[in-house]
Amino acid sequence: LMFYIITDPSTWFAAFRTGRILLTSQGGGGLNPTRAAITERELKGKARPLRYVAMSNAFILNNLSKKPLDDVKVRQALNLAVDRPSFIKLAFEGEGMLSTYFMPEPYGKWELPNAEIVKTPGYRTDKAVDIEEAKKLLAESGHAKDLSLTITARSIHSRAVEVLREQFKAAGIDLKLEVLETGVWQDRKTRLAYELLFDTWGVDSDDPSAWLDSVLSADPSYRDAQIDEWMKAQARTLDLEERKKLVAQMEKAALSTY
C-alpha cells in the first residue's frame, strides 16, 4: 500500500478522479456531497461513494481567558447568533443533524429529544427571537455595536467559518477569520492561542463521558464544579434512567454556560 499526504482537498480529489489514488479517507478527508455526486457520475462502475453516519460534531470553543469571552452574556449571545439548520445546509451541504453534544435521535440515546432541543435558546425554530435576545445580551454586556472577534479554523473548514461570519452579522458581531494549515492550527489550539476556535470531534462510542469530555477538557478554563460532579456521578451510575437524568442536567447547564 502507498499512502499520499495531500493537504489540499481539490488536489486530492483531482488525484482520485484520475486514478492516482484509489481510496479516500473518512471525515475531513472524505467526499462531500458534491464530490460524491461527481464520483457517481464520472466514475460509474469504477468507484462507489459509501455514505455513513459519523459519531462526530462541529463546535466553537470560546477561550474564557480572553475578554470579553469571560462574560457569560457574550458567550450566550454567540450561541444565539448561530442558525444551526442553515449552517448545516450551507457549510456541510445538508449532511448533518441538529444536536447539542450527543448523537441525535434515532442514532443515539443520550441527546435531548428534538422537540425539546428546538425550544432551547440558540436552537429555536424562530431565529428572529434568538437574534433579538443576542442583541439584548450584547447591549447589557456593553458590546451593542463594537464586538469584534477572531475565529481560528483549519483550511478544510474555511467554508464553515465563512457561513458563521455571515450569521454573526445579524446580531451585530464582526467575526474575523483566521484560516490555517492543520499543523499551525493544532499548535494554536494546544497553546490556547485563539479567541474562538472552530473544531470537529469524533468519538469511538456513543457515551456521554466521551462526548462531553471532548469539549469540556479542551480548555482548562471550562471548569464548573457542579458539572464536574454530575460528570463523575453519571460515569459511576449503572442505572440507565438515572444516568440519563444526570446527563440531561449536565447538557442543559453546559449549554447555558459555555
XYZ file of N, CA and C in Angstrom, residues 21-122:
306
model
N -4.979 8.027 -6.888
C -5.289 7.410 -5.598
C -6.608 6.671 -5.745
N -6.747 5.581 -5.015
C -7.876 4.676 -5.206
C -8.864 4.675 -4.045
N -8.502 5.314 -2.948
C -9.364 5.285 -1.764
C -9.229 6.583 -1.005
N -10.354 7.185 -0.617
C -10.311 8.383 0.220
C -10.481 7.953 1.674
N -10.247 8.898 2.571
C -10.422 8.593 3.988
C -11.792 9.068 4.439
N -12.065 8.925 5.730
C -13.325 9.387 6.292
C -13.170 10.811 6.799
N -14.251 11.368 7.293
C -14.196 12.693 7.908
C -13.789 13.766 6.921
N -12.867 14.659 7.349
C -12.440 15.768 6.519
C -11.759 15.335 5.241
N -11.233 14.108 5.211
C -10.581 13.607 4.014
C -11.507 12.808 3.127
N -12.785 12.820 3.431
C -13.753 12.052 2.660
C -14.440 12.901 1.607
N -15.398 12.310 0.939
C -16.136 13.001 -0.112
C -17.299 13.795 0.466
N -17.400 15.063 0.093
C -18.590 15.807 0.445
C -19.680 15.478 -0.577
N -20.927 15.912 -0.373
C -22.000 15.535 -1.306
C -21.729 15.903 -2.758
N -21.129 17.077 -2.985
C -20.834 17.487 -4.362
C -19.840 16.535 -5.010
N -18.781 16.202 -4.298
C -17.762 15.304 -4.858
C -18.287 13.877 -4.978
N -19.166 13.487 -4.080
C -19.768 12.157 -4.189
C -20.605 12.062 -5.466
N -21.343 13.144 -5.777
C -22.166 13.155 -6.994
C -21.293 13.102 -8.240
N -20.171 13.825 -8.219
C -19.243 13.798 -9.356
C -18.673 12.395 -9.531
N -18.331 11.753 -8.409
C -17.779 10.402 -8.458
C -18.771 9.425 -9.074
N -20.030 9.506 -8.639
C -21.061 8.611 -9.174
C -21.284 8.845 -10.662
N -21.174 10.101 -11.083
C -21.425 10.433 -12.483
C -20.235 10.075 -13.387
N -19.025 10.410 -12.946
C -17.845 10.244 -13.798
C -17.191 8.867 -13.678
N -17.302 8.271 -12.499
C -16.582 7.012 -12.261
C -17.537 5.849 -12.041
N -18.687 5.912 -12.659
C -19.677 4.856 -12.509
C -19.085 3.507 -12.922
N -19.196 2.539 -12.043
C -18.634 1.223 -12.313
C -17.192 1.090 -11.873
N -16.539 2.210 -11.566
C -15.133 2.180 -11.141
C -14.965 2.565 -9.672
N -15.857 3.408 -9.188
C -15.775 3.853 -7.791
C -17.190 4.045 -7.242
N -17.337 3.819 -5.944
C -18.668 3.932 -5.327
C -18.553 4.654 -3.983
N -19.194 5.810 -3.841
C -19.190 6.505 -2.553
C -19.970 5.706 -1.513
N -19.469 5.642 -0.316
C -20.142 4.964 0.784
C -20.620 6.009 1.787
N -21.915 6.046 2.019
C -22.499 7.008 2.947
C -22.639 6.357 4.314
N -22.250 7.072 5.361
C -22.307 6.508 6.710
C -22.648 7.608 7.715
N -23.128 7.202 8.866
C -23.427 8.135 9.947
C -22.211 8.219 10.845
N -21.621 9.395 10.941
C -20.408 9.576 11.731
C -20.750 10.024 13.149
N -20.046 9.475 14.117
C -20.201 9.921 15.500
C -19.254 11.107 15.720
N -19.654 12.234 15.175
C -18.818 13.427 15.274
C -19.710 14.661 15.310
N -19.150 15.754 15.796
C -19.894 17.000 15.814
C -18.956 18.164 15.508
N -19.548 19.295 15.194
C -18.798 20.524 14.940
C -19.166 21.525 16.014
N -18.178 22.271 16.492
C -18.474 23.205 17.573
C -17.473 24.350 17.595
N -17.811 25.381 18.357
C -16.939 26.537 18.558
C -16.484 26.541 20.007
N -15.177 26.648 20.207
C -14.636 26.782 21.554
C -14.413 28.263 21.857
N -14.901 28.702 23.004
C -14.657 30.064 23.479
C -13.467 30.045 24.426
N -12.504 30.901 24.219
C -11.367 30.990 25.129
C -11.755 31.920 26.277
N -12.108 31.344 27.409
C -12.622 32.126 28.523
C -11.569 33.022 29.172
N -10.303 32.827 28.814
C -9.249 33.688 29.362
C -9.119 34.987 28.570
N -9.848 35.079 27.451
C -9.798 36.271 26.608
C -11.062 37.104 26.812
N -10.883 38.370 27.117
C -12.036 39.266 27.215
C -12.535 39.582 25.812
N -13.836 39.727 25.602
C -14.927 39.680 26.589
C -15.559 38.291 26.730
N -14.843 37.240 26.314
C -15.424 35.890 26.353
C -15.533 35.337 27.763
N -14.957 36.052 28.740
C -15.139 35.663 30.134
C -16.518 36.066 30.646
N -17.237 36.866 29.846
C -18.585 37.316 30.194
C -19.597 36.311 29.639
N -20.354 35.675 30.518
C -21.305 34.650 30.090
C -22.355 35.215 29.137
N -22.688 36.484 29.278
C -23.689 37.088 28.389
C -23.168 37.167 26.952
N -21.892 37.413 26.792
C -21.297 37.446 25.454
C -21.310 36.053 24.845
N -20.954 35.057 25.650
C -20.955 33.673 25.150
C -22.365 33.230 24.782
N -23.331 33.614 25.584
C -24.715 33.264 25.273
C -25.172 33.941 23.986
N -24.724 35.176 23.760
C -25.088 35.893 22.532
C -24.501 35.192 21.306
N -23.270 34.715 21.407
C -22.654 33.986 20.301
C -23.445 32.719 19.993
N -23.853 32.027 21.039
C -24.642 30.814 20.865
C -25.963 31.119 20.157
N -26.587 32.207 20.547
C -27.866 32.586 19.961
C -27.730 33.000 18.493
N -26.571 33.515 18.116
C -26.382 34.045 16.761
C -26.265 32.953 15.703
N -25.938 31.743 16.103
C -25.727 30.669 15.129
C -27.062 30.061 14.714
N -27.331 30.111 13.417
C -28.527 29.479 12.849
C -28.123 28.069 12.417
N -28.352 27.105 13.264
C -27.801 25.769 13.041
C -28.366 25.042 11.822
N -29.679 25.035 11.601
C -30.182 24.378 10.388
C -29.595 24.983 9.109
N -29.505 26.319 9.085
C -28.924 26.985 7.923
C -27.438 26.659 7.806
N -26.756 26.603 8.939
C -25.329 26.277 8.939
C -25.086 24.885 8.353
N -25.885 23.907 8.758
C -25.751 22.551 8.237
C -25.945 22.535 6.725
N -26.930 23.295 6.261
C -27.233 23.332 4.833
C -26.110 23.991 4.040
N -25.616 25.123 4.512
C -24.649 25.902 3.751
C -23.206 25.431 3.928
N -22.843 25.029 5.151
C -21.454 24.638 5.413
C -21.178 23.179 5.074
N -22.178 22.322 5.275
C -21.976 20.889 5.076
C -22.939 20.295 4.044
N -23.498 21.174 3.201
C -24.368 20.738 2.109
C -25.527 19.868 2.585
N -26.021 20.187 3.788
C -27.176 19.482 4.330
C -26.865 18.154 4.989
N -25.589 17.772 5.002
C -25.211 16.474 5.588
C -24.924 16.652 7.075
N -25.955 16.623 7.864
C -25.816 16.781 9.302
C -27.186 16.808 9.950
N -27.197 16.702 11.265
C -28.448 16.717 12.014
C -28.305 17.654 13.202
N -29.410 18.260 13.596
C -29.421 19.171 14.726
C -29.192 18.400 16.020
N -28.207 18.852 16.791
C -27.940 18.223 18.084
C -27.161 19.208 18.948
N -26.974 18.871 20.204
C -26.170 19.710 21.096
C -24.792 19.067 21.255
N -24.665 18.123 22.185
C -23.375 17.466 22.398
C -23.345 16.015 21.915
N -24.509 15.379 21.820
C -24.542 13.940 21.595
C -25.160 13.561 20.252
N -25.085 12.263 19.941
C -25.724 11.764 18.728
C -27.233 11.969 18.837
N -27.854 12.579 17.837
C -29.295 12.829 17.913
C -30.113 11.571 17.648
N -31.378 11.669 17.983
C -32.306 10.586 17.655
C -32.341 10.408 16.132
N -32.462 9.219 15.587
C -32.634 7.937 16.272
C -31.327 7.182 16.494
N -30.179 7.845 16.247
C -28.899 7.137 16.291
C -28.304 7.043 17.694
N -28.654 7.972 18.565
C -28.118 7.952 19.924
C -29.219 7.933 20.966
N -28.847 7.655 22.196
C -29.842 7.559 23.270
C -29.645 8.604 24.365
N -28.628 9.490 24.222
C -28.327 10.428 25.290
C -28.776 11.856 25.000
N -28.976 12.181 23.736
C -29.349 13.538 23.369
C -30.747 13.874 23.875
N -30.964 15.166 24.151
C -32.304 15.625 24.493
C -33.245 15.361 23.327
N -34.529 15.113 23.590
C -35.483 14.927 22.486
C -35.470 16.144 21.566
N -35.619 15.918 20.269
C -35.571 17.018 19.317
C -36.636 18.068 19.620
N -37.800 17.622 20.105
C -38.882 18.557 20.440
C -38.451 19.525 21.541
N -37.542 19.085 22.405
C -37.034 19.946 23.477
C -35.879 20.809 22.968
N -35.051 20.253 22.093
C -33.914 21.000 21.554
C -34.382 22.255 20.830
N -35.437 22.132 20.002
C -35.885 23.270 19.189
C -36.550 24.361 20.026
N -36.689 24.136 21.326
C -37.195 25.170 22.223
C -36.071 25.800 23.036
N -34.851 25.297 22.838
C -33.687 25.759 23.586
C -33.078 26.993 22.924
N -32.729 28.037 23.701
C -32.094 29.220 23.115
C -30.891 28.846 22.242
N -30.869 29.389 21.044
C -29.819 29.065 20.090
C -30.221 27.991 19.109
